[in-house]
Coordinates of C-alpha atoms and ligand atoms in Angstrom, one line a residue:
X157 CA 0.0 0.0 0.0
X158 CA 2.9 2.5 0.8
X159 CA 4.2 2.3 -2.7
X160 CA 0.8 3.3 -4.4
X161 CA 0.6 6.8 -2.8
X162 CA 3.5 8.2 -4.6
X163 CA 1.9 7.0 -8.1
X164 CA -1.1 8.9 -6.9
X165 CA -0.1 12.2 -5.9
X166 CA 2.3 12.0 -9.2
X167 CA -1.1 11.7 -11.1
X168 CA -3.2 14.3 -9.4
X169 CA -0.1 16.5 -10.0
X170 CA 0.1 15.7 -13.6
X171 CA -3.6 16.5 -13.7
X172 CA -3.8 19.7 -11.9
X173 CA -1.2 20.6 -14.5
X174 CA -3.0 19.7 -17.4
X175 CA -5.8 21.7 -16.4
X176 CA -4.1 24.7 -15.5
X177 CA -2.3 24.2 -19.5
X178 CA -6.4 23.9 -20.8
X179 CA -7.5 27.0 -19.0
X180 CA -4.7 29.1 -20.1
X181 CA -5.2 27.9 -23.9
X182 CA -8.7 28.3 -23.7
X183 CA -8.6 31.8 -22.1
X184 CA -5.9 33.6 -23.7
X185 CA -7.4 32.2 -27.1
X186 CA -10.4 33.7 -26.4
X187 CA -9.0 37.2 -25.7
X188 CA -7.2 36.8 -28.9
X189 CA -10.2 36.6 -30.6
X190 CA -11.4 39.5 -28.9
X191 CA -8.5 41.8 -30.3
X192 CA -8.8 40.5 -33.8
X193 CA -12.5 41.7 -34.0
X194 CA -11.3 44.4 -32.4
X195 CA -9.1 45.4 -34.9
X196 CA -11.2 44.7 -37.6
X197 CA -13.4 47.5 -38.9
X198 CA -16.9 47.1 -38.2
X199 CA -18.7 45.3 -41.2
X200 CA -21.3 46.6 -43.0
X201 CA -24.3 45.3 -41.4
X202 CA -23.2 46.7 -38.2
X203 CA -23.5 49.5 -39.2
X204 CA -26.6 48.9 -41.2
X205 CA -28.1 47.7 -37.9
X206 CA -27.0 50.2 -35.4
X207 CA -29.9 51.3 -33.5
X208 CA -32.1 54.5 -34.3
X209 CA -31.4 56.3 -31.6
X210 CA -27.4 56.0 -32.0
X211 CA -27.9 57.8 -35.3
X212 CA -30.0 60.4 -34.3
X213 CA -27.1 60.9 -31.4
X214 CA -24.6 61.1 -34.3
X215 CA -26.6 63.2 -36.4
X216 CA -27.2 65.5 -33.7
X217 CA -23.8 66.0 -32.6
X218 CA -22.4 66.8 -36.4
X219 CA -25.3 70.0 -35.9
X220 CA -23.8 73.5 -35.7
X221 CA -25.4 74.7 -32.4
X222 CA -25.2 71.4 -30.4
X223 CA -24.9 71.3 -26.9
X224 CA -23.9 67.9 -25.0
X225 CA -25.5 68.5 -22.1
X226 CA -28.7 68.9 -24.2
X227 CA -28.5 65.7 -25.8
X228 CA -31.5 63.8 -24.1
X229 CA -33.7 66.6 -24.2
X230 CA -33.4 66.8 -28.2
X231 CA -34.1 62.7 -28.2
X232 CA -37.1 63.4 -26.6
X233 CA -38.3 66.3 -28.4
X234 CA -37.3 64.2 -31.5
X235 CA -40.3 61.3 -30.3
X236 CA -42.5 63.9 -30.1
X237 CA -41.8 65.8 -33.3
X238 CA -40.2 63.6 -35.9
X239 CA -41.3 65.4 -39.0
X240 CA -38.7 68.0 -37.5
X241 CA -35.3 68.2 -39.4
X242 CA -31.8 68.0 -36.8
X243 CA -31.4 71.7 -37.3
X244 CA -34.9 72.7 -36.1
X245 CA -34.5 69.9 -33.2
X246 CA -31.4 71.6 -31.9
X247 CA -32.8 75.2 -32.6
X248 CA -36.5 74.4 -30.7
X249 CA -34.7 73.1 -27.6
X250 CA -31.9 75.4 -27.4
X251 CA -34.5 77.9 -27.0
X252 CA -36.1 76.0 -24.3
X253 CA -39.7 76.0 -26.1
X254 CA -39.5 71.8 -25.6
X255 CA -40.7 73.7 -22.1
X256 CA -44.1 75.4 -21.7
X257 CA -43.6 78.6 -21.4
X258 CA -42.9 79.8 -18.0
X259 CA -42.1 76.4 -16.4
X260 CA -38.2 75.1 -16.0
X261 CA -37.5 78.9 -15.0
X262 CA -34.4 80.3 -13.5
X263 CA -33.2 83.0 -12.5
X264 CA -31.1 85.4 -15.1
X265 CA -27.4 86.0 -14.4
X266 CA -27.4 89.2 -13.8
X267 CA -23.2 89.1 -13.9
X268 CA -24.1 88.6 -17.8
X269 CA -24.6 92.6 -18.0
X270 CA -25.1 93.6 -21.6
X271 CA -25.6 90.1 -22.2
X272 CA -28.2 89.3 -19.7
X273 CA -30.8 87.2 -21.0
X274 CA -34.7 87.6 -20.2
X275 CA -37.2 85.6 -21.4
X276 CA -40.3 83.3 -20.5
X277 CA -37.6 80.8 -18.7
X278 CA -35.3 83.4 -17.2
X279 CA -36.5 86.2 -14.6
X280 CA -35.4 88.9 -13.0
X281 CA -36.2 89.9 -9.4
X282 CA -38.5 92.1 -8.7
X283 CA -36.2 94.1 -6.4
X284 CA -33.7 94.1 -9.4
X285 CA -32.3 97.6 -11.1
X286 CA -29.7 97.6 -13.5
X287 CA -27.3 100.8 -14.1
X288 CA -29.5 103.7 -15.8
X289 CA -29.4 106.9 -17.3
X290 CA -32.0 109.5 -18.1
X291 CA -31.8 110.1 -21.9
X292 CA -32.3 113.8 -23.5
X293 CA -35.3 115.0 -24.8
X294 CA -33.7 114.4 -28.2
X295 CA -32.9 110.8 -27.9
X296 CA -36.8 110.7 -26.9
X297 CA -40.2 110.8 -27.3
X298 CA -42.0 109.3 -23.6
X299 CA -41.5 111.2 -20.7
X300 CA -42.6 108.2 -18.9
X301 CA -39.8 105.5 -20.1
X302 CA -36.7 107.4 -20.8
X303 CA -33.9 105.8 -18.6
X304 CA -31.9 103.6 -20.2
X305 CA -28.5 101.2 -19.3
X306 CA -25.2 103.8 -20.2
X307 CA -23.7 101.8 -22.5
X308 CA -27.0 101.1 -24.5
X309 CA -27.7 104.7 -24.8
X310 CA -24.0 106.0 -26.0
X311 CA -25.1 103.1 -28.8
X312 CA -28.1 104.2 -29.3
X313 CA -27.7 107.7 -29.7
X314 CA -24.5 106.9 -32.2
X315 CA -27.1 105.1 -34.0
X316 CA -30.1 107.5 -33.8
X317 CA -27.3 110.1 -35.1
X318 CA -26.1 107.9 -38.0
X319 CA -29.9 107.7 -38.9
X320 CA -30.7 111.1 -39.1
X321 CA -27.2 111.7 -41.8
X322 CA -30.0 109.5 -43.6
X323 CA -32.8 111.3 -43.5
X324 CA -34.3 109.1 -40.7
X325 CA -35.7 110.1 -37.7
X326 CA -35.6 107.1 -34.7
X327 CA -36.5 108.0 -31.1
X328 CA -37.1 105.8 -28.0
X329 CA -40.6 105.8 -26.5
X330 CA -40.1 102.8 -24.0
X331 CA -36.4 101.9 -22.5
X332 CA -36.4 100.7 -19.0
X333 CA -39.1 99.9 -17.1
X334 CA -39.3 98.6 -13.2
X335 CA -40.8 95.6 -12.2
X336 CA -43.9 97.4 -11.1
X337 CA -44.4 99.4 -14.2
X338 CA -44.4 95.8 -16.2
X339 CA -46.8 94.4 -13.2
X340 CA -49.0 97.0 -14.1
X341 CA -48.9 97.0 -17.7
X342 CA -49.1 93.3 -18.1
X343 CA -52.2 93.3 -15.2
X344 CA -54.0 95.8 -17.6
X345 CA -53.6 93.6 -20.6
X346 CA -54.8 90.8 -19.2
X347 CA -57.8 92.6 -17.8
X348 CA -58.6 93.7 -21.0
X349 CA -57.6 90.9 -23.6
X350 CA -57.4 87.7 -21.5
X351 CA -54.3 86.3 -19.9
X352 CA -53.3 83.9 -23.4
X353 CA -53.8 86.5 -25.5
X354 CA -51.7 88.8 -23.2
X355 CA -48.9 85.9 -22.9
X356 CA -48.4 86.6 -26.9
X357 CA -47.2 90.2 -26.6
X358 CA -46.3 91.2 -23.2
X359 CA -44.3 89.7 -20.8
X360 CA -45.1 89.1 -17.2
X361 CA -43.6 91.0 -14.1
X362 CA -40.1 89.7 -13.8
X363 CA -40.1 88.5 -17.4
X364 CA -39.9 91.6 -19.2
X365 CA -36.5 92.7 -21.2
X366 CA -37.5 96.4 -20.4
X367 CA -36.5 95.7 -17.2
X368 CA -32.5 95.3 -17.9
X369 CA -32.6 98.9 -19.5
X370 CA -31.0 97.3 -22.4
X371 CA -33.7 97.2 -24.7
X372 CA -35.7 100.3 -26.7
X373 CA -39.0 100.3 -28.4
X374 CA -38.2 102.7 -31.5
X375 CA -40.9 104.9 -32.4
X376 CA -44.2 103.3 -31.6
X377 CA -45.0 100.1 -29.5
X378 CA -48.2 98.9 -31.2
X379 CA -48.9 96.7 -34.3
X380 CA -51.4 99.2 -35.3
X381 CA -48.5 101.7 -36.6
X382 CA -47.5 99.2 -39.2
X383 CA -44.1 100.1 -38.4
X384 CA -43.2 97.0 -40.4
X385 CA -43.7 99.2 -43.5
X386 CA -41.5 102.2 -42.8
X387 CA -39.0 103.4 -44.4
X388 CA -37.4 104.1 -40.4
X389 CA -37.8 99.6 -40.3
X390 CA -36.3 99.2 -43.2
X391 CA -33.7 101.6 -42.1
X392 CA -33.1 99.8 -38.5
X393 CA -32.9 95.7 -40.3
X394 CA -30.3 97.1 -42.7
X395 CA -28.1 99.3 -40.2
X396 CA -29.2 98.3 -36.4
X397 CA -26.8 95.4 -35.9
X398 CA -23.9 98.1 -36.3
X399 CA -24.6 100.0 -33.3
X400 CA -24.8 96.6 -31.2
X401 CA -29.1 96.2 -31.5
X402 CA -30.7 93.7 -32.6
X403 CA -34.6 93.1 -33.8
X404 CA -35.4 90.6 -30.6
X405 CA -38.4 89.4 -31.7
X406 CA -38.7 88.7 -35.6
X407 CA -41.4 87.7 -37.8
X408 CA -40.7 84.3 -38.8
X409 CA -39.5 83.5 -35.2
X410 CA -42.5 83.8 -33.1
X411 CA -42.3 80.1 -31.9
X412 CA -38.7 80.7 -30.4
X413 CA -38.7 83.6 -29.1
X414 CA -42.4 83.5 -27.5
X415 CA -43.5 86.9 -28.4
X416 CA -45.8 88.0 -31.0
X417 CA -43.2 89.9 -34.2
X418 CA -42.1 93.4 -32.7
X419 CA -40.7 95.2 -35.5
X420 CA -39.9 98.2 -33.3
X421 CA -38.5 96.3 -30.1
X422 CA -34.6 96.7 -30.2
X423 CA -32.1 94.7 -28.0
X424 CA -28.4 95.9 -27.2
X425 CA -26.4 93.3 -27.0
X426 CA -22.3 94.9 -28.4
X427 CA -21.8 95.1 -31.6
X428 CA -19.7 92.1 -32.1
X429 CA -23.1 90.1 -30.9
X430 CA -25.3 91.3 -33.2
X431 CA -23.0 91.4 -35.6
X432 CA -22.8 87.6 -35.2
X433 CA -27.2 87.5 -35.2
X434 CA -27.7 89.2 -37.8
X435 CA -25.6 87.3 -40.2
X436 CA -26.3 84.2 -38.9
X437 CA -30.1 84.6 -38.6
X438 CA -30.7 83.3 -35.2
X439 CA -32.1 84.4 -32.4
X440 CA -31.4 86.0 -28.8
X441 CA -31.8 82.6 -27.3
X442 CA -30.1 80.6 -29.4
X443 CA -26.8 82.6 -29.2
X444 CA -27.3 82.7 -25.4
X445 CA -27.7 78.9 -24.9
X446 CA -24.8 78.2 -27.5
X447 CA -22.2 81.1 -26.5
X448 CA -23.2 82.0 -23.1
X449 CA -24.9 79.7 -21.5
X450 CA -22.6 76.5 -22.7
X451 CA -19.8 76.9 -20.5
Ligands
ZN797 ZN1 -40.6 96.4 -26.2

């Protein structure tokens, strides 16, 4: 019996060692067949079956305005509007409007100064006052909304000046307006037309670019002066952008912006800015959620 145990452990030895030598082969040849596939290019009907959504993602991403941290928000608006193109997907959520209007708000960063952004998703408090100055009588026509952010007003009367060598006459009849002046403008249109209808052209308390004293209504304030059809319009589209303004809310982009087409409602934003919006043809809040915002 003694002389059998050495025979025995000899063969479990040899055995354990054969199965260690198995494993090893079979493993390691695995991960070699890993690398080769690896290596390979993917084959046509990979690609071919790649899933929807990982397409949309790439098609998204090659888009001039996208922003990463957008991405599942434009899949989702995507579902819900497919007839949309990639451009228009980017441009509608950029703006927000995959939001109902004055939901998802925040507040506006008011550090932005001449680039402060206010709109039906970004408010300003109501204790909130930016830097003003009271304009001359020649800059304006309303006794009642005639202070206006400094560096808007040394723009705008360059540009009201550069007018006039034109034979164009431009004046500011709403500029700044507080918090309570909007409450009680906005409170009046409701009363009068209904809070949707009021929604489509003036902005609630808190809501209203008047109040960042950045912004000028130029000549009139109301649809009935067809100010559209002026030769002081067609003045402002052609030359505005120069002096750092820009047309905030324009015809054709209603469902961005929120507001009803205000052909005399004038934003300063530098002139570099609306350099940049006018000859790219987008709006205030696209260049805020691309530029600004995107950080
Ligand atoms: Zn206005």
């Amino acid at each position: 019996m003694k002389k059998v145990w050495p025979i025995v452990l000899l063969i479990i030895s040899v055995l354990i060692i054969l199965v260690g030598i198995l494993t090893y082969i079979f493993f390691m040849g695995d991960k070699k067949m890993d690398n080769t596939t690896i290596n390979n290019e993917p084959t046509k009907e990979i690609i071919d079956n790649k899933p929807k959504e990982e397409n949309n993602v790439d098609q998204l991403k090659k888009e001039n305005y996208f922003i990463a941290k957008n991405l599942d928000r434009y899949l989702n608006y995507l579902k819900k509007h497919p007839e949309k193109d990639m451009t228009e997907i980017i441009r509608c959520v950029n703006a927000n409007i995959d939001y109902e209007f004055y939901t998802n708000t925040v507040n506006s960063n008011t550090d932005d100064d001449i680039l402060l952004i206010v709109n039906k998703y970004h408010r300003l408090s109501s204790n909130y006052v930016p830097k003003l100055v009271e304009m001359d009588d020649k800059y304006n026509y309303n006794k009642g909304y005639r202070m206006m952010h400094p560096t808007a007003y040394e723009h705008f009367k360059e540009m009201v000046d550069a007018a006039k060598k034109d034979g164009i006459v431009l004046y500011n009849v709403s500029a700044y307006r507080s918090y309570d002046t909007q409450y009680d403008l906005y409170n009046e249109y409701v009363k009068n037309h209904g809070k949707e209808a009021a929604d489509t052209f003036s902005a609630r308390p808190g809501y209203s670019e008047h109040q960042t004293g950045l912004t000028t209504d130029i000549n009139t304030s109301s649809s009935k002066a067809n100010f559209e059809n002026s030769k002081e319009y067609a003045w402002l589209i052609e030359n505005s952008y120069k002096y750092g303004f820009i047309l905030r809310y324009p015809k054709d982009k209603e469902y961005l912006t929120g507001y009803k087409y205000e052909p005399w409602h004038y934003r300063y934003v530098g002139k570099d800015v609306a350099k940049y919006i006018y000859e790219n043809d987008i709006t205030y809040e696209e260049y805020y959620a691309y530029f600004i915002d995107n950080k």
